[in-house]
Each structure stands twice: as structure tokens, then as C-alpha cells.
Amino acid sequence: LDKIASNTYVVHGPLEFPSKKNKGFMNNPGFVVTNTGVVVIDPGSTVQVGRMVLAKVKEVTNKQVTHVLNTHIHGDTWLGNQAFADAFPEALIMAHPDMIKRAKAGDAEQWVSLMLTFTEGESKGTRAVIPEKVVTDQQVIKTGGVSFRIYAPEKAHSFTDIMIEVVEERVVFL
């Protein structure tokens, strides 16, 4: 767990493909502690990784998670939603509209299956918790005294991407 700004943290993942050894962990989940709760960005690739990220949040604060932002369709960044949905059912899980559309059209189950294969069963029990709330380009989400500006370029890594600027922290997640 690395503190990269006053209230912003990142768990830097390994630089390798998902495997049995890393239990699918290969992204860089982050979170921001606000005055009223926690905003999580890309909670990881499996329910197990999501639980690890949740434990890291609890090392820093006992505040509720209010939002989970998913940056794109690739399951290594968002299948950890399950851990947060289980722990905080009221949390808003948000993403690009095309990410949500593709996840519902079959990409979600494909990613669950891929992670199960890549991890040789270590991700068993992971289910796709697909975001329900849409974010749009230039939208600003204000919560707990912190502004999260969304950028949704037309062409980027997966064509379902968002970048998140944490305005007061001078941090950008992408």
C-alpha cells in the first residue's frame, strides 16, 4: 500500500499476467479517503483480490466505501467489485456506458472464465458484479469534499475507458 497524495492510496500489483501464484492480481487498485467515505478505483481481478484491497482500505480507515469506479472492460481491473458489493451494498459501482453494455453482452462471463483458467482455480467463487451507474465525459462526481472529474476519450486502451482526475489531490487514475 503506497500513499501517493494526502488522501490517495495505491496497491501496486505485480508486473506479470494473472497466474495461480499471484491469484490473478495484476492491476494497481487505488482509493481515496474523503470526509464522508471512500472511493475505490479498479478493485482488482477476482473476489479474492477485491477482499485484499478491502483489507488495505481498512488499514487506513473505517469509513464506508461509497463509490467504486471501473476504468475499463478488462476484468483484471473490475472483477473485484464483488468484494465491495458484498461489504457495502449501497456503494455506487460506476463505469463507462460501453463498458457496462459489453459486460452485460457477455464480456463479464468471459473474463470470469479467463481468470479461473489463468489462476488454475484460485479465483473460484468470483462472480461478475457489473456496474449499474453510467459516468460520462467531463462529469464531476463530488463526494465528501472531493471532486472526481471523469474523462472518457473516444479512442483509448479498450474503447470503454475512463480516466479519473482527483482534483484536490492532483492525481489522475488511468
Coordinates of N, CA and C in Angstrom, one line a residue:
L1 N 0.9 -1.2 0.0 CA 0.0 0.0 0.0 C 0.9 1.2 0.0
D2 N 0.7 2.1 -1.0 CA 1.5 3.3 -1.1 C 0.6 4.5 -1.0
K3 N 0.9 5.5 -0.1 CA 0.2 6.7 -0.1 C 0.9 7.6 -1.1
I4 N 0.1 8.0 -2.1 CA 0.7 8.9 -3.2 C 0.2 10.3 -3.1
A5 N -0.7 10.6 -2.3 CA -1.2 12.0 -2.0 C -1.8 12.0 -0.6
S6 N -2.3 13.2 -0.2 CA -2.7 13.3 1.2 C -3.8 12.3 1.6
N7 N -4.7 12.0 0.7 CA -5.8 11.0 1.0 C -5.9 9.9 -0.1
T8 N -4.9 9.7 -0.9 CA -5.0 8.8 -2.0 C -3.9 7.7 -1.9
Y9 N -4.4 6.5 -2.1 CA -3.5 5.3 -1.9 C -3.6 4.4 -3.1
V10 N -2.5 3.7 -3.4 CA -2.5 2.7 -4.5 C -1.8 1.4 -4.0
V11 N -2.4 0.3 -4.4 CA -1.7 -1.0 -4.2 C -1.1 -1.4 -5.5
H12 N 0.2 -1.3 -5.6 CA 0.8 -1.7 -6.9 C 0.9 -3.2 -7.1
G13 N 0.3 -3.6 -8.2 CA 0.3 -5.0 -8.5 C 1.6 -5.5 -9.1
P14 N 1.7 -6.8 -9.2 CA 2.9 -7.4 -9.9 C 2.9 -7.1 -11.4
L15 N 4.0 -7.1 -12.0 CA 4.1 -6.9 -13.5 C 4.1 -8.2 -14.2
E16 N 3.1 -9.0 -14.1 CA 3.0 -10.2 -14.8 C 1.6 -10.6 -15.1
F17 N 1.3 -11.5 -15.9 CA 0.0 -12.0 -16.2 C -0.6 -12.7 -15.0
P18 N -2.0 -12.8 -15.0 CA -2.6 -13.5 -13.9 C -2.2 -14.9 -13.9
S19 N -2.0 -15.4 -12.7 CA -1.5 -16.8 -12.5 C -2.0 -17.4 -11.2
K20 N -1.7 -18.7 -11.0 CA -2.0 -19.3 -9.7 C -1.2 -18.6 -8.6
K21 N 0.0 -18.3 -8.9 CA 0.9 -17.7 -7.9 C 0.4 -16.3 -7.4
N22 N 0.0 -15.5 -8.4 CA -0.5 -14.1 -7.9 C -2.0 -14.1 -7.8
K23 N -2.7 -15.2 -7.9 CA -4.1 -15.3 -7.7 C -4.9 -14.3 -8.6
G24 N -4.3 -14.0 -9.7 CA -4.9 -13.1 -10.7 C -4.6 -11.6 -10.5
F25 N -3.9 -11.3 -9.4 CA -3.6 -9.9 -9.1 C -2.6 -9.3 -10.1
M26 N -3.0 -8.3 -10.9 CA -2.1 -7.7 -11.9 C -2.4 -6.3 -12.2
N27 N -3.2 -5.6 -11.4 CA -3.5 -4.3 -11.7 C -3.0 -3.4 -10.5
N28 N -3.4 -2.1 -10.5 CA -3.0 -1.2 -9.5 C -4.2 -0.5 -8.9
P29 N -4.9 -1.2 -8.0 CA -6.1 -0.7 -7.4 C -5.8 0.6 -6.6
G30 N -6.7 1.5 -6.5 CA -6.5 2.7 -5.7 C -7.7 3.1 -4.9
F31 N -7.5 4.0 -4.0 CA -8.7 4.5 -3.3 C -8.4 5.9 -2.7
V32 N -9.4 6.6 -2.5 CA -9.3 8.0 -2.0 C -10.2 8.1 -0.8
V33 N -9.7 8.5 0.4 CA -10.5 8.7 1.6 C -11.0 10.1 1.6
T34 N -12.3 10.3 1.6 CA -13.0 11.6 1.6 C -13.5 11.9 3.0
N35 N -14.1 13.0 3.2 CA -14.6 13.4 4.5 C -15.8 12.4 5.0
T36 N -16.5 11.8 4.0 CA -17.6 11.0 4.3 C -17.5 9.5 3.9
G37 N -16.5 9.1 3.3 CA -16.4 7.8 2.8 C -15.1 7.5 2.0
V38 N -15.2 6.4 1.3 CA -14.0 6.0 0.4 C -14.5 5.8 -1.0
V39 N -13.7 6.2 -1.9 CA -13.9 6.0 -3.4 C -12.8 5.0 -3.8
V40 N -13.2 3.9 -4.3 CA -12.3 2.9 -4.8 C -12.2 2.9 -6.3
I41 N -11.0 2.8 -6.9 CA -10.8 2.8 -8.3 C -10.1 1.4 -8.7
D42 N -10.8 0.7 -9.5 CA -10.3 -0.6 -10.1 C -9.9 -1.6 -9.0
P43 N -11.0 -2.2 -8.4 CA -10.7 -3.1 -7.2 C -10.1 -4.4 -7.4
G44 N -9.6 -4.7 -8.7 CA -8.9 -5.9 -8.9 C -9.6 -7.0 -9.7
S45 N -9.0 -8.1 -9.9 CA -9.4 -9.1 -10.9 C -10.2 -10.3 -10.4
T46 N -10.4 -10.4 -9.1 CA -11.1 -11.5 -8.6 C -11.7 -11.1 -7.2
V47 N -12.6 -11.9 -6.7 CA -13.2 -11.6 -5.4 C -12.1 -11.6 -4.4
Q48 N -11.1 -12.5 -4.5 CA -10.0 -12.6 -3.6 C -9.2 -11.4 -3.6
V49 N -8.8 -10.9 -4.8 CA -8.1 -9.6 -4.8 C -8.9 -8.5 -4.3
G50 N -10.2 -8.4 -4.6 CA -11.0 -7.4 -4.1 C -11.0 -7.4 -2.5
R51 N -11.0 -8.6 -1.9 CA -11.0 -8.7 -0.5 C -9.7 -8.2 0.1
M52 N -8.6 -8.4 -0.6 CA -7.3 -7.9 -0.2 C -7.3 -6.4 -0.3
V53 N -7.9 -5.8 -1.3 CA -7.9 -4.4 -1.5 C -8.8 -3.8 -0.3
L54 N -9.9 -4.4 0.0 CA -10.8 -4.0 1.1 C -10.0 -4.0 2.4
A55 N -9.2 -5.1 2.6 CA -8.4 -5.1 3.8 C -7.4 -3.9 3.9
K56 N -6.8 -3.5 2.7 CA -5.9 -2.4 2.7 C -6.7 -1.1 3.0
V57 N -7.9 -1.0 2.5 CA -8.7 0.2 2.9 C -8.9 0.2 4.4
K58 N -9.2 -0.9 5.0 CA -9.5 -1.0 6.4 C -8.2 -0.7 7.2
E59 N -7.1 -0.9 6.6 CA -5.8 -0.5 7.4 C -5.7 1.0 7.5
V60 N -6.4 1.8 6.6 CA -6.3 3.2 6.6 C -7.5 3.9 7.3
T61 N -8.7 3.3 7.1 CA -9.9 4.0 7.6 C -11.0 3.0 7.9
N62 N -11.9 3.3 8.8 CA -13.1 2.5 9.0 C -14.3 3.1 8.3
K63 N -14.1 4.1 7.4 CA -15.2 4.7 6.7 C -15.8 3.7 5.7
Q64 N -17.1 3.9 5.4 CA -17.8 3.2 4.3 C -17.2 3.5 2.9
V65 N -17.2 2.5 2.1 CA -17.0 2.7 0.7 C -18.3 3.2 0.1
T66 N -18.2 4.4 -0.6 CA -19.4 5.0 -1.2 C -19.5 4.8 -2.7
H67 N -18.3 4.7 -3.3 CA -18.3 4.6 -4.8 C -17.1 3.6 -5.2
V68 N -17.4 2.9 -6.3 CA -16.4 2.1 -6.9 C -16.4 2.5 -8.4
L69 N -15.2 2.9 -8.9 CA -15.1 3.3 -10.3 C -14.3 2.3 -11.0
N70 N -14.8 1.9 -12.2 CA -14.1 0.9 -13.0 C -13.6 1.6 -14.3
T71 N -12.3 1.5 -14.6 CA -11.8 2.3 -15.7 C -12.0 1.7 -17.0
H72 N -12.3 0.4 -17.1 CA -12.5 -0.2 -18.5 C -12.9 -1.6 -18.4
I73 N -13.2 -2.3 -19.5 CA -13.8 -3.6 -19.6 C -12.9 -4.7 -19.2
H74 N -11.7 -4.6 -19.2 CA -10.8 -5.7 -18.9 C -11.0 -6.2 -17.4
G75 N -11.3 -7.5 -17.3 CA -11.7 -8.0 -16.0 C -10.7 -7.9 -14.9
D76 N -9.4 -7.8 -15.3 CA -8.4 -7.7 -14.3 C -8.5 -6.4 -13.4
T77 N -9.3 -5.5 -13.9 CA -9.4 -4.2 -13.1 C -10.7 -4.2 -12.3
W78 N -11.8 -5.0 -12.7 CA -13.1 -4.8 -12.0 C -13.8 -6.0 -11.5
L79 N -13.3 -7.2 -11.7 CA -14.0 -8.3 -11.1 C -13.9 -8.3 -9.6
G80 N -13.1 -7.5 -9.0 CA -13.0 -7.3 -7.5 C -14.2 -6.6 -7.0
N81 N -15.1 -6.0 -7.9 CA -16.3 -5.3 -7.5 C -17.1 -6.2 -6.5
Q82 N -17.1 -7.5 -6.7 CA -17.9 -8.4 -5.9 C -17.6 -8.2 -4.4
A83 N -16.3 -8.1 -4.0 CA -16.0 -7.9 -2.6 C -16.6 -6.6 -2.0
F84 N -16.6 -5.6 -2.8 CA -17.1 -4.3 -2.3 C -18.7 -4.3 -2.3
A85 N -19.3 -4.9 -3.3 CA -20.7 -5.1 -3.3 C -21.2 -5.9 -2.1
D86 N -20.5 -6.9 -1.8 CA -20.8 -7.7 -0.6 C -20.7 -7.0 0.7
A87 N -19.6 -6.2 0.8 CA -19.3 -5.5 2.1 C -20.1 -4.2 2.2
F88 N -20.4 -3.5 1.0 CA -21.0 -2.2 1.0 C -22.1 -2.2 -0.1
P89 N -23.3 -2.9 0.2 CA -24.3 -3.0 -0.8 C -24.8 -1.6 -1.4
E90 N -24.7 -0.6 -0.6 CA -25.2 0.7 -1.0 C -24.2 1.5 -1.9
A91 N -22.9 1.0 -2.0 CA -21.9 1.7 -2.8 C -22.4 1.8 -4.3
L92 N -22.1 2.9 -4.9 CA -22.4 3.0 -6.3 C -21.2 2.5 -7.1
I93 N -21.5 1.5 -8.0 CA -20.5 1.0 -8.8 C -20.7 1.6 -10.2
M94 N -19.6 2.3 -10.7 CA -19.8 3.2 -11.9 C -18.8 2.9 -13.0
A95 N -19.2 3.1 -14.2 CA -18.3 2.9 -15.4 C -18.8 3.5 -16.6
H96 N -18.0 3.5 -17.7 CA -18.3 4.0 -19.0 C -19.6 3.2 -19.5
P97 N -20.5 3.8 -20.2 CA -21.7 3.1 -20.7 C -21.4 1.9 -21.6
D98 N -20.3 2.1 -22.4 CA -19.9 0.9 -23.3 C -19.3 -0.2 -22.5
M99 N -18.7 0.1 -21.4 CA -18.1 -1.0 -20.6 C -19.3 -1.8 -20.0
I100 N -20.3 -1.1 -19.5 CA -21.5 -1.8 -18.9 C -22.2 -2.6 -20.0
K101 N -22.3 -2.0 -21.2 CA -23.0 -2.7 -22.3 C -22.3 -4.0 -22.6
R102 N -21.0 -3.9 -22.8 CA -20.2 -5.0 -23.2 C -20.1 -6.1 -22.1
A103 N -20.1 -5.7 -20.9 CA -20.1 -6.6 -19.8 C -21.4 -7.4 -19.8
K104 N -22.5 -6.7 -19.9 CA -23.8 -7.4 -19.9 C -24.0 -8.3 -21.2
A105 N -23.3 -8.0 -22.3 CA -23.4 -8.7 -23.5 C -22.5 -10.0 -23.5
G106 N -21.8 -10.3 -22.5 CA -21.0 -11.5 -22.4 C -19.6 -11.3 -22.0
D107 N -19.0 -10.1 -22.1 CA -17.6 -10.0 -21.7 C -17.4 -10.3 -20.3
A108 N -18.3 -10.0 -19.4 CA -18.2 -10.3 -18.0 C -17.9 -11.8 -17.7
E109 N -18.8 -12.6 -18.3 CA -18.6 -14.0 -18.0 C -17.4 -14.6 -18.7
Q110 N -17.0 -14.0 -19.8 CA -15.7 -14.4 -20.5 C -14.5 -14.1 -19.6
W111 N -14.6 -12.9 -18.9 CA -13.5 -12.6 -18.0 C -13.4 -13.5 -16.8
V112 N -14.6 -13.8 -16.2 CA -14.6 -14.7 -15.1 C -14.0 -16.0 -15.4
S113 N -14.4 -16.5 -16.6 CA -13.8 -17.8 -17.1 C -12.3 -17.7 -17.3
L114 N -11.9 -16.6 -18.0 CA -10.4 -16.5 -18.2 C -9.6 -16.4 -16.9
M115 N -10.1 -15.7 -15.9 CA -9.4 -15.6 -14.6 C -9.4 -17.0 -13.9
L116 N -10.4 -17.8 -14.0 CA -10.5 -19.1 -13.4 C -9.4 -20.0 -14.1
T117 N -9.3 -19.9 -15.4 CA -8.3 -20.6 -16.2 C -6.9 -20.1 -15.8
F118 N -6.6 -18.8 -15.9 CA -5.3 -18.3 -15.7 C -4.8 -18.6 -14.3
T119 N -5.7 -18.6 -13.3 CA -5.3 -18.8 -11.9 C -5.4 -20.2 -11.5
E120 N -5.7 -21.1 -12.4 CA -5.8 -22.6 -12.1 C -6.7 -22.8 -11.0
G121 N -7.9 -22.1 -11.0 CA -8.9 -22.3 -9.9 C -8.8 -21.4 -8.7
E122 N -7.7 -20.6 -8.6 CA -7.6 -19.8 -7.4 C -8.6 -18.7 -7.3
S123 N -9.3 -18.4 -8.4 CA -10.3 -17.3 -8.4 C -11.7 -17.9 -8.2
K124 N -11.8 -19.1 -7.9 CA -13.1 -19.8 -7.8 C -14.0 -19.0 -6.8
G125 N -15.2 -18.8 -7.2 CA -16.2 -18.0 -6.4 C -16.4 -16.6 -6.9
T126 N -15.5 -16.2 -7.8 CA -15.6 -14.8 -8.3 C -16.8 -14.8 -9.3
R127 N -17.7 -13.8 -9.1 CA -18.8 -13.6 -10.0 C -18.7 -12.1 -10.5
A128 N -19.2 -11.9 -11.6 CA -19.2 -10.5 -12.2 C -20.3 -9.7 -11.6
V129 N -19.9 -8.6 -10.9 CA -20.8 -7.6 -10.4 C -20.6 -6.4 -11.4
I130 N -21.5 -6.3 -12.3 CA -21.4 -5.3 -13.4 C -21.9 -4.0 -12.8
P131 N -21.1 -2.9 -13.1 CA -21.5 -1.6 -12.7 C -22.9 -1.3 -13.3
E132 N -23.7 -0.5 -12.5 CA -25.0 -0.1 -12.9 C -25.1 1.4 -13.2
K133 N -24.2 2.2 -12.7 CA -24.3 3.6 -12.8 C -23.3 4.0 -13.9
V134 N -23.8 4.8 -14.9 CA -23.0 5.3 -16.0 C -22.3 6.6 -15.6
V135 N -21.1 6.7 -16.1 CA -20.4 8.0 -16.0 C -20.1 8.5 -17.4
T136 N -20.0 9.8 -17.5 CA -19.8 10.4 -18.9 C -18.6 11.4 -18.9
D137 N -18.1 11.7 -20.1 CA -17.0 12.6 -20.2 C -17.3 13.9 -19.6
Q138 N -16.4 14.4 -18.8 CA -16.4 15.7 -18.2 C -17.4 15.7 -16.9
Q139 N -18.0 14.6 -16.6 CA -18.8 14.5 -15.4 C -17.9 14.8 -14.2
V140 N -18.5 15.4 -13.2 CA -17.8 15.6 -11.9 C -18.6 15.0 -10.8
I141 N -18.0 14.0 -10.2 CA -18.7 13.4 -9.0 C -18.1 14.0 -7.8
K142 N -18.9 14.7 -7.0 CA -18.5 15.3 -5.8 C -19.0 14.5 -4.6
T143 N -18.1 14.1 -3.8 CA -18.5 13.4 -2.6 C -17.4 13.6 -1.5
G144 N -17.9 13.9 -0.3 CA -17.1 14.1 0.9 C -16.0 15.1 0.7
G145 N -16.3 16.2 0.0 CA -15.4 17.3 -0.2 C -14.3 17.1 -1.2
V146 N -14.5 16.0 -2.0 CA -13.5 15.7 -3.1 C -14.3 15.6 -4.4
S147 N -13.6 16.2 -5.5 CA -14.2 16.2 -6.8 C -13.4 15.2 -7.7
F148 N -14.2 14.3 -8.3 CA -13.6 13.3 -9.2 C -14.1 13.7 -10.6
R149 N -13.2 14.2 -11.5 CA -13.6 14.5 -12.8 C -13.3 13.3 -13.8
I150 N -14.3 13.0 -14.5 CA -14.3 11.8 -15.4 C -13.9 12.3 -16.8
Y151 N -12.9 11.6 -17.4 CA -12.6 11.8 -18.8 C -12.9 10.5 -19.6
A152 N -13.6 10.6 -20.6 CA -13.9 9.4 -21.4 C -13.6 9.6 -22.9
P153 N -12.3 9.4 -23.2 CA -11.9 9.7 -24.6 C -12.6 8.7 -25.6
E154 N -12.8 9.1 -26.8 CA -13.4 8.2 -27.8 C -12.6 7.0 -28.1
K155 N -11.3 7.2 -28.2 CA -10.4 6.1 -28.5 C -9.3 6.0 -27.5
A156 N -9.2 4.9 -26.8 CA -8.2 4.7 -25.8 C -7.9 3.2 -25.7
H157 N -7.4 2.7 -24.6 CA -7.0 1.4 -24.4 C -8.0 0.3 -24.9
S158 N -9.2 0.5 -24.5 CA -10.2 -0.6 -24.8 C -11.5 0.0 -25.4
F159 N -11.6 1.2 -25.7 CA -12.8 1.9 -26.2 C -13.9 1.9 -25.2
T160 N -13.6 1.6 -24.0 CA -14.6 1.7 -22.9 C -14.0 2.4 -21.7
D161 N -13.0 3.2 -22.0 CA -12.1 3.7 -20.9 C -12.6 5.0 -20.3
I162 N -12.3 5.1 -19.0 CA -12.5 6.4 -18.3 C -11.1 6.7 -17.6
M163 N -10.8 7.9 -17.5 CA -9.7 8.4 -16.6 C -10.4 9.2 -15.5
I164 N -9.8 9.1 -14.3 CA -10.4 9.8 -13.2 C -9.4 10.8 -12.6
E165 N -9.7 12.1 -12.6 CA -8.9 13.1 -12.0 C -9.4 13.3 -10.6
V166 N -8.6 13.2 -9.6 CA -9.0 13.5 -8.2 C -8.5 14.9 -8.1
V167 N -9.4 15.9 -8.3 CA -9.0 17.3 -8.5 C -8.2 17.8 -7.3
E168 N -8.7 17.7 -6.1 CA -8.0 18.3 -4.9 C -6.7 17.6 -4.6
E169 N -6.5 16.4 -5.0 CA -5.3 15.6 -4.7 C -4.3 15.7 -5.8
R170 N -4.7 16.3 -7.0 CA -3.8 16.4 -8.2 C -3.3 15.1 -8.6
V171 N -4.2 14.1 -8.7 CA -3.9 12.7 -9.1 C -4.8 12.4 -10.2
V172 N -4.3 11.6 -11.2 CA -5.1 11.0 -12.3 C -4.9 9.5 -12.3
F173 N -6.1 8.8 -12.3 CA -6.1 7.4 -12.5 C -6.4 7.1 -13.9
L174 N -5.7 6.2 -14.6 CA -6.0 5.9 -15.9 C -5.5 4.5 -16.2

